[in-house]
PDB file of C-alpha atoms in Angstrom:
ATOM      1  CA  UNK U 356     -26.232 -65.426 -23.667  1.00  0.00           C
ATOM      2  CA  UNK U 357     -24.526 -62.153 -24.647  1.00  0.00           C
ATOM      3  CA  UNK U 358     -25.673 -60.268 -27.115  1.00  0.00           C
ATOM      4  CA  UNK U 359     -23.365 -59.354 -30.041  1.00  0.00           C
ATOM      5  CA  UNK U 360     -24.213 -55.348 -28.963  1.00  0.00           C
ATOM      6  CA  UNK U 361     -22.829 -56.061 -25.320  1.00  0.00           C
ATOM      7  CA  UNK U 362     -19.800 -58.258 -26.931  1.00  0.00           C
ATOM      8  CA  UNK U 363     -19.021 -55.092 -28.910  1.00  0.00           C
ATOM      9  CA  UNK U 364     -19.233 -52.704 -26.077  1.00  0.00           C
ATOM     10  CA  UNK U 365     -17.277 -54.963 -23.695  1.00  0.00           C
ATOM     11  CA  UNK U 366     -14.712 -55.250 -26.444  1.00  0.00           C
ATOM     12  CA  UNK U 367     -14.551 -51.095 -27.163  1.00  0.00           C
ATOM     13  CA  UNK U 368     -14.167 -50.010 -23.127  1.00  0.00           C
ATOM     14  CA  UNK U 369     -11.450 -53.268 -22.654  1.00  0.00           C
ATOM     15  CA  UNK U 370      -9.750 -51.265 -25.974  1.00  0.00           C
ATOM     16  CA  UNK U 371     -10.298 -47.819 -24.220  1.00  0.00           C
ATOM     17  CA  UNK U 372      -9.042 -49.023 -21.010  1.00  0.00           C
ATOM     18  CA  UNK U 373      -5.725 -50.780 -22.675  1.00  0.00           C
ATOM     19  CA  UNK U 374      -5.224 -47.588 -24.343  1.00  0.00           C
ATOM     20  CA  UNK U 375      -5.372 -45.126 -21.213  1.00  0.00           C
ATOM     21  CA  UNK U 376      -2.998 -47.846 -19.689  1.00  0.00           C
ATOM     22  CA  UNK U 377      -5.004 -49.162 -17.225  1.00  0.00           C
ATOM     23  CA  UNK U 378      -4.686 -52.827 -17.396  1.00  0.00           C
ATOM     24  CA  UNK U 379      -2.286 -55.101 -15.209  1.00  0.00           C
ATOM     25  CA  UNK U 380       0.242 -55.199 -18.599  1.00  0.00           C
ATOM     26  CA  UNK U 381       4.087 -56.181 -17.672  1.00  0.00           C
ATOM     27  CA  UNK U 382       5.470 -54.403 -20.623  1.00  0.00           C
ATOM     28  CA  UNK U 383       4.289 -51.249 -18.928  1.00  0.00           C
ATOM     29  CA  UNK U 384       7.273 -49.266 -17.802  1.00  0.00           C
ATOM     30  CA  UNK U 385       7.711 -46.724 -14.806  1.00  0.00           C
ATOM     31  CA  UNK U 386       8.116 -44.012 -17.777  1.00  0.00           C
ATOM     32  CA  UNK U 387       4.751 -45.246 -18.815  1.00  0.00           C
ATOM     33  CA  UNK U 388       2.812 -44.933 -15.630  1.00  0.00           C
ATOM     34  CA  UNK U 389       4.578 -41.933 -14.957  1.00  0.00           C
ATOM     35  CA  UNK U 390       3.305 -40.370 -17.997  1.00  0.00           C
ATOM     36  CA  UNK U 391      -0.055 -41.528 -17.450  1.00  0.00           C
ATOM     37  CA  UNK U 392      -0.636 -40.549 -13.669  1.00  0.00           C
ATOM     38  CA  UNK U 393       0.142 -36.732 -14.682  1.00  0.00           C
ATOM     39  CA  UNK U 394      -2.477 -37.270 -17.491  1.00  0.00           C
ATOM     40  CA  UNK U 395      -4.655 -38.149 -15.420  1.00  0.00           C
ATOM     41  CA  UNK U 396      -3.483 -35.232 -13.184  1.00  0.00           C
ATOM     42  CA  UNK U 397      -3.849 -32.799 -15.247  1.00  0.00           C
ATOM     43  CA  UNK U 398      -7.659 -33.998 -16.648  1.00  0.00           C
ATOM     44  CA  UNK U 399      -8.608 -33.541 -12.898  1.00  0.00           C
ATOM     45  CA  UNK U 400      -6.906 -30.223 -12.464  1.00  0.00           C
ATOM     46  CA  UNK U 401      -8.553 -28.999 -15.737  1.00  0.00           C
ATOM     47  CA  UNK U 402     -11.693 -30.829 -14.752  1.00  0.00           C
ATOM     48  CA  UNK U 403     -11.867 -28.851 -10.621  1.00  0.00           C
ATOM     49  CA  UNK U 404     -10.224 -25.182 -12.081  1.00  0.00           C
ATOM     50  CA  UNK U 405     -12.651 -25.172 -15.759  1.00  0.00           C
ATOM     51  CA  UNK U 406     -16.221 -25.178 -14.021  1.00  0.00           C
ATOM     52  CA  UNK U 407     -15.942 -22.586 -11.873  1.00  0.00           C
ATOM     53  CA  UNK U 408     -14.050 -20.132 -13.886  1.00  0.00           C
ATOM     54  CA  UNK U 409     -15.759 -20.529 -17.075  1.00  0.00           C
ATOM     55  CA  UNK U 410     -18.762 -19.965 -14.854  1.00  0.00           C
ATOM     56  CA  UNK U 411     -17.888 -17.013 -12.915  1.00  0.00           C
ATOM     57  CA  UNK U 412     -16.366 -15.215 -16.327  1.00  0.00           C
ATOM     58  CA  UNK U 413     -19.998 -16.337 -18.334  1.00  0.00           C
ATOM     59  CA  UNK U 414     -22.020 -14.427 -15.305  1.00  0.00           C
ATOM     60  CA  UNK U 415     -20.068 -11.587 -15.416  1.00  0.00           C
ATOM     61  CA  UNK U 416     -20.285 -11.506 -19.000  1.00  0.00           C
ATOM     62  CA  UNK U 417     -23.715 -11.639 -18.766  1.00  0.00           C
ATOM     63  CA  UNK U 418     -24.467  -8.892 -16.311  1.00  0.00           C
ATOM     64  CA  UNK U 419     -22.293  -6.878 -18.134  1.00  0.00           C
ATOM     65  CA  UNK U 420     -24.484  -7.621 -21.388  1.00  0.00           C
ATOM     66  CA  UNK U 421     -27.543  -6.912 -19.383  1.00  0.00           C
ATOM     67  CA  UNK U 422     -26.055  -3.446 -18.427  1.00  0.00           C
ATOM     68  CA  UNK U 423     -25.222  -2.786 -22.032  1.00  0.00           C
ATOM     69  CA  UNK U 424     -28.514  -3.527 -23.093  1.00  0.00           C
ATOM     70  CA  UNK U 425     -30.362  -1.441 -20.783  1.00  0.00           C
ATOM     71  CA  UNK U 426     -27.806   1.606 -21.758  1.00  0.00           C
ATOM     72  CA  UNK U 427     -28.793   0.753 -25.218  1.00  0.00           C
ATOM     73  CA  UNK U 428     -32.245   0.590 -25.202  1.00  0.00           C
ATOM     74  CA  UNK U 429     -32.583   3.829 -23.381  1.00  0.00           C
ATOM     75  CA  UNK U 430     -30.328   5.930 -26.191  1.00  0.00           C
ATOM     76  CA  UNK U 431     -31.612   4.147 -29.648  1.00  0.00           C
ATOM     77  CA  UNK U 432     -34.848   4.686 -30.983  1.00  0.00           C
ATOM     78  CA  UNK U 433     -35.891   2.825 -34.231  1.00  0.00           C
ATOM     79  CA  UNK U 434     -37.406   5.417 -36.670  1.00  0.00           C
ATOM     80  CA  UNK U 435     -38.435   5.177 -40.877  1.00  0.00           C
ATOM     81  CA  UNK U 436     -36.303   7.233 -43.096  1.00  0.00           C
ATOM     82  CA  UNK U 437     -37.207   8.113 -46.359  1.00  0.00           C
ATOM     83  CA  UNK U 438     -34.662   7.428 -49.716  1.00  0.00           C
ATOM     84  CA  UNK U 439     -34.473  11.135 -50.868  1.00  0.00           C
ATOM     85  CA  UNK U 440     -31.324  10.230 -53.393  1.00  0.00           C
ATOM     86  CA  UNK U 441     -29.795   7.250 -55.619  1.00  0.00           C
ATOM     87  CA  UNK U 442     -26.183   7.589 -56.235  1.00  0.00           C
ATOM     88  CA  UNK U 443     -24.975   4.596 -58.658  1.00  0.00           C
ATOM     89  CA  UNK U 444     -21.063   4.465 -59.301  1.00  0.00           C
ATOM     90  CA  UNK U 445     -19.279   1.618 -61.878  1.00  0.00           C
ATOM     91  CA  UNK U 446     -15.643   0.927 -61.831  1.00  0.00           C
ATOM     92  CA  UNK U 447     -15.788  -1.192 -65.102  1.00  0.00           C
ATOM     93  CA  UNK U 448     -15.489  -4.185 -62.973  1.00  0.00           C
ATOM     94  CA  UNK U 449     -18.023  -3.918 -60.387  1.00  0.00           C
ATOM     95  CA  UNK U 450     -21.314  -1.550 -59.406  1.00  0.00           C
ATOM     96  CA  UNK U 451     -21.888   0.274 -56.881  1.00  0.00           C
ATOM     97  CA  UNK U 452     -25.227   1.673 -55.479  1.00  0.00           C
ATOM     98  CA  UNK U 453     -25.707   4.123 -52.942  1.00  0.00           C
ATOM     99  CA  UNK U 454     -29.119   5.428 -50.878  1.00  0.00           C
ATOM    100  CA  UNK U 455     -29.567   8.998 -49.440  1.00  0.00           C
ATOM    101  CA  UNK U 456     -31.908   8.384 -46.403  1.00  0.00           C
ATOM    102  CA  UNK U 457     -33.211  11.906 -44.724  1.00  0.00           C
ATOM    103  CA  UNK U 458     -35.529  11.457 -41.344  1.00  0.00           C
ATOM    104  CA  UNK U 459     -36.756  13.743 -38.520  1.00  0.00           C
ATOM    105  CA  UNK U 460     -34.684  12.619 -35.641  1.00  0.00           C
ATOM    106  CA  UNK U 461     -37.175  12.114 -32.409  1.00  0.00           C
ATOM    107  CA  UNK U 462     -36.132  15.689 -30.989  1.00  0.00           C
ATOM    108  CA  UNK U 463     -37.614  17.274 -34.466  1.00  0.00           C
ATOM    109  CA  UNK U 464     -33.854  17.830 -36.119  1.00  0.00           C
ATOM    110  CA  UNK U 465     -33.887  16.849 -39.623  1.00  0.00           C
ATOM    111  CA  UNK U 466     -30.965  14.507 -40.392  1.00  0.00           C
ATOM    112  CA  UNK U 467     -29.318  12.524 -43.519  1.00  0.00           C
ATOM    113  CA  UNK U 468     -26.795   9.854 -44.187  1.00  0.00           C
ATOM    114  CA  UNK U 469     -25.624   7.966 -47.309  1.00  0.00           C
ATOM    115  CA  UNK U 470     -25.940   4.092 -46.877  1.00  0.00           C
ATOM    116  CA  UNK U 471     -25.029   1.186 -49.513  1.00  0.00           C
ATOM    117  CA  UNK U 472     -28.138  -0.305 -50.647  1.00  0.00           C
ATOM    118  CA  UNK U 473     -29.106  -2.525 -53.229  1.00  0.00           C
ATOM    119  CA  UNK U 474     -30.501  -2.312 -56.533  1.00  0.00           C
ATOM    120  CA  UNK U 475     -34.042  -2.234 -55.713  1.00  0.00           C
ATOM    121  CA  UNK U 476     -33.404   1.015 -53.872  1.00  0.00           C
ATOM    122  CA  UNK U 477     -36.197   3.603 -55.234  1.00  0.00           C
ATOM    123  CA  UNK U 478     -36.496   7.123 -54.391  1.00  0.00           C
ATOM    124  CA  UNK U 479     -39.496   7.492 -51.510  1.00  0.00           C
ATOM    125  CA  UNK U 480     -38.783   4.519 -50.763  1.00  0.00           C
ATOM    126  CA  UNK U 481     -39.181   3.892 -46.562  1.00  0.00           C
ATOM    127  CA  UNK U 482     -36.224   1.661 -44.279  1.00  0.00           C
ATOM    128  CA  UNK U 483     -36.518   1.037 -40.655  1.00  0.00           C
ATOM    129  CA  UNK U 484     -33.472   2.298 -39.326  1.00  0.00           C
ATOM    130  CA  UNK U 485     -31.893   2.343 -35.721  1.00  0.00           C
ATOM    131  CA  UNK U 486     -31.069   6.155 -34.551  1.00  0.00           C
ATOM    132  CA  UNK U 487     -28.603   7.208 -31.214  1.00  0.00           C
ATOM    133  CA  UNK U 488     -30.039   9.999 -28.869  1.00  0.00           C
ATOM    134  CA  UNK U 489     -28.059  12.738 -30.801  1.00  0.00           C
ATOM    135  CA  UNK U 490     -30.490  11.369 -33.966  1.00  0.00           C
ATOM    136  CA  UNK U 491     -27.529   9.887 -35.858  1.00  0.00           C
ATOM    137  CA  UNK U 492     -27.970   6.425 -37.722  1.00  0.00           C
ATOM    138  CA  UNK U 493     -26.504   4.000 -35.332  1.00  0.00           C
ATOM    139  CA  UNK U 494     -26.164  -0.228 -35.240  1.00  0.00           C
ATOM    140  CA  UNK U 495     -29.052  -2.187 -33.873  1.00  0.00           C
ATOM    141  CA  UNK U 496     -28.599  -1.756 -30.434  1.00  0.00           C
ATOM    142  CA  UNK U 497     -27.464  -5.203 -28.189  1.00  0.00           C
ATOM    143  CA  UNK U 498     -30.537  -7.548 -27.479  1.00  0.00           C
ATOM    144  CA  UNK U 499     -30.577 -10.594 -25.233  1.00  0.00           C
ATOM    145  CA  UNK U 500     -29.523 -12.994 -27.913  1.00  0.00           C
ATOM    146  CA  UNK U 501     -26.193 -10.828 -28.352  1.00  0.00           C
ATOM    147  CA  UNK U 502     -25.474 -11.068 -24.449  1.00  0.00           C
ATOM    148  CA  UNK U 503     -26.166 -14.962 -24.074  1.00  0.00           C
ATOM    149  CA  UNK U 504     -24.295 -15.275 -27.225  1.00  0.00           C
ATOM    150  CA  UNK U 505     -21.508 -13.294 -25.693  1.00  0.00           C
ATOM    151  CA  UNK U 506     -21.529 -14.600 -22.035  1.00  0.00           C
ATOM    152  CA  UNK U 507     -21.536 -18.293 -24.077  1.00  0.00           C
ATOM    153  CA  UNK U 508     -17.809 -17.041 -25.651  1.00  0.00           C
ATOM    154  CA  UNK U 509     -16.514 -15.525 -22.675  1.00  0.00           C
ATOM    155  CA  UNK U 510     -17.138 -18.703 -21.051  1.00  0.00           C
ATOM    156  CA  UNK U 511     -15.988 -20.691 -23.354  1.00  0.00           C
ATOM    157  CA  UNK U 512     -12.859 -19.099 -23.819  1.00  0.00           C
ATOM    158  CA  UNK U 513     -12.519 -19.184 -19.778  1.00  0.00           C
ATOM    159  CA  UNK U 514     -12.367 -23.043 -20.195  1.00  0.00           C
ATOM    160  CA  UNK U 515      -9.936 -23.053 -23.036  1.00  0.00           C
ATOM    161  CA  UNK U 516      -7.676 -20.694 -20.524  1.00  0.00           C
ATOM    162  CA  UNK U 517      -8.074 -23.418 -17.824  1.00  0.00           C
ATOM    163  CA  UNK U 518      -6.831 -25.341 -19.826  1.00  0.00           C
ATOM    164  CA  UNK U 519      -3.400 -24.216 -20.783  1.00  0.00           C
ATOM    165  CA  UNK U 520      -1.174 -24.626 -17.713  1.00  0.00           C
ATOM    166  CA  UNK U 521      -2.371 -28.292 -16.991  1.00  0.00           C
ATOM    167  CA  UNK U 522      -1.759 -29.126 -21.034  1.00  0.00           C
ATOM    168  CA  UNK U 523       1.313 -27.164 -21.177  1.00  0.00           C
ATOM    169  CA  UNK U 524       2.487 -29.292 -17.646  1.00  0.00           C
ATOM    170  CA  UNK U 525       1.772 -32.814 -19.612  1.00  0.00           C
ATOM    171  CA  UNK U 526       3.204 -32.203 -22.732  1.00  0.00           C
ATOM    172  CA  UNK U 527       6.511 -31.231 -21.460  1.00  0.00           C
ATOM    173  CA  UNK U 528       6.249 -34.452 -19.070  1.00  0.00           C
ATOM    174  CA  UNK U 529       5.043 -36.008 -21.857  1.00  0.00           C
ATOM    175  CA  UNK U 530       8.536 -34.480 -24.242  1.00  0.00           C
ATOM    176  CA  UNK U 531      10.888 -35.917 -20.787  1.00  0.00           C
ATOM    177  CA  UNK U 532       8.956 -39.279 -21.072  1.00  0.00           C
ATOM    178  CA  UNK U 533       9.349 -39.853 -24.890  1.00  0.00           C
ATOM    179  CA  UNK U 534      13.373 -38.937 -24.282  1.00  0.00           C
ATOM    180  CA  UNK U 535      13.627 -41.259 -21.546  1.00  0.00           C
ATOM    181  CA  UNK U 536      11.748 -44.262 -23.788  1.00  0.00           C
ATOM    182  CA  UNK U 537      14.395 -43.085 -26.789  1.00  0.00           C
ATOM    183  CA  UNK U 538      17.593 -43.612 -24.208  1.00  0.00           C
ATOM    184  CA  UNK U 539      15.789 -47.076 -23.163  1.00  0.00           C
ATOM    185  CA  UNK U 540      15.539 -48.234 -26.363  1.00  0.00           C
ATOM    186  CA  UNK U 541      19.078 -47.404 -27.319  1.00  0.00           C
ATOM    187  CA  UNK U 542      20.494 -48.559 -24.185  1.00  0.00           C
ATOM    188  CA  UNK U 543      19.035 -52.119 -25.296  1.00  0.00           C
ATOM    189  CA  UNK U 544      19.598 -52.052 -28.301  1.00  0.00           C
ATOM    190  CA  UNK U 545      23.514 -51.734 -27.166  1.00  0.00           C
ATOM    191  CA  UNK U 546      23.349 -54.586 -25.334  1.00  0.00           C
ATOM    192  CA  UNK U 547      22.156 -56.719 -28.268  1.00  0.00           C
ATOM    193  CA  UNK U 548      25.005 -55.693 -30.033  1.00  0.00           C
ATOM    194  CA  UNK U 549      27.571 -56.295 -27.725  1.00  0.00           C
ATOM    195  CA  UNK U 550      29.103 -59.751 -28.946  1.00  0.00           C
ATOM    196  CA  UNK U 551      28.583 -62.658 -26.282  1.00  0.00           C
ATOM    197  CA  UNK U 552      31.440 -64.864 -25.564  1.00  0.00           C
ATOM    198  CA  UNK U 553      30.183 -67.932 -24.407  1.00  0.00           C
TER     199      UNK U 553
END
């Protein structure tokens, strides 16, 4: 005996296969089939052309990410700097705060930047910040998490680009199809109209 789980999952791939149009149906017209073969068509297109180029862009991404981190890594050093000033400014609607950091760059050079902070910023206070070779403040320079993250995008947004011709192809077939049903349907409904004489 079949089990109401195996009835169910009979029942949802006959509904999935009805829907894609692949059962023997007579109502189907050529318009119909025509439709659906370059659906199909254009799954498989996307389906050979997608792989390979979102894979080729995500590996170049990635070396490229490697490169950048290497570069990185070599010119940023992370160093503590000191809060040597508080600036506080309030516009009547909102407050601002402000943090003077001063640090001795690796090459001895004393340096200083102004930062927003937060309102537990006290003076002597020391931050962890990320320095360039020159000794300027810089971002946090690119780790491996920001090149997988980026090789995952570029490939990503390879697939979506594989994508476009073979959509763009079906959904003007799919526009001809539709205006081809609309002329069927009119044409019939003409000839139910027309008075019989009989």
């Amino acid at each position: 005996m079949i089990s109401l789980r195996a009835r169910r999952a009979r029942a949802a791939l006959l509904r999935l296969r009805r829907r894609l149009g692949f059962e023997r149906n007579a109502l189907r017209r050529g318009v119909d089939r025509r439709q659906r073969a370059v659906g199909i068509g254009a799954v498989a297109v996307f389906a050979v052309v997608a792989a390979p180029a979102s894979a080729g862009v995500a590996s170049v991404a990635y070396a490229s990410g490697v490169r950048a981190e290497r570069a990185e890594a070599a010119g940023h050093h992370r160093i503590t700097a000191r809060v040597s000033g508080i600036q506080k400014q309030d516009d009547g609607e909102q407050r601002y705060t402000y943090a003077r950091l001063a640090w001795t760059a690796p090459d001895g050079r004393e340096h200083s930047a102004v930062i927003a902070a937060g309102r537990t910023a006290r003076l002597g206070a020391a931050l962890r910040i990320w320095v360039d070779a020159r000794g300027e403040i810089s971002r946090r320079p690119q780790n491996r998490t920001d090149t997988v993250a980026g090789a995952v995008f570029a490939g990503a947004g390879a697939a979506g680009a594989a994508a476009l011709p073979p959509l763009a192809v079906y959904l003007l077939v799919r526009r001809r199809c539709d205006r081809d049903r609309e002329e069927m349907w009119d044409a019939a409904w003409a000839r139910l109209d027309r008075p019989h004489i009989g």
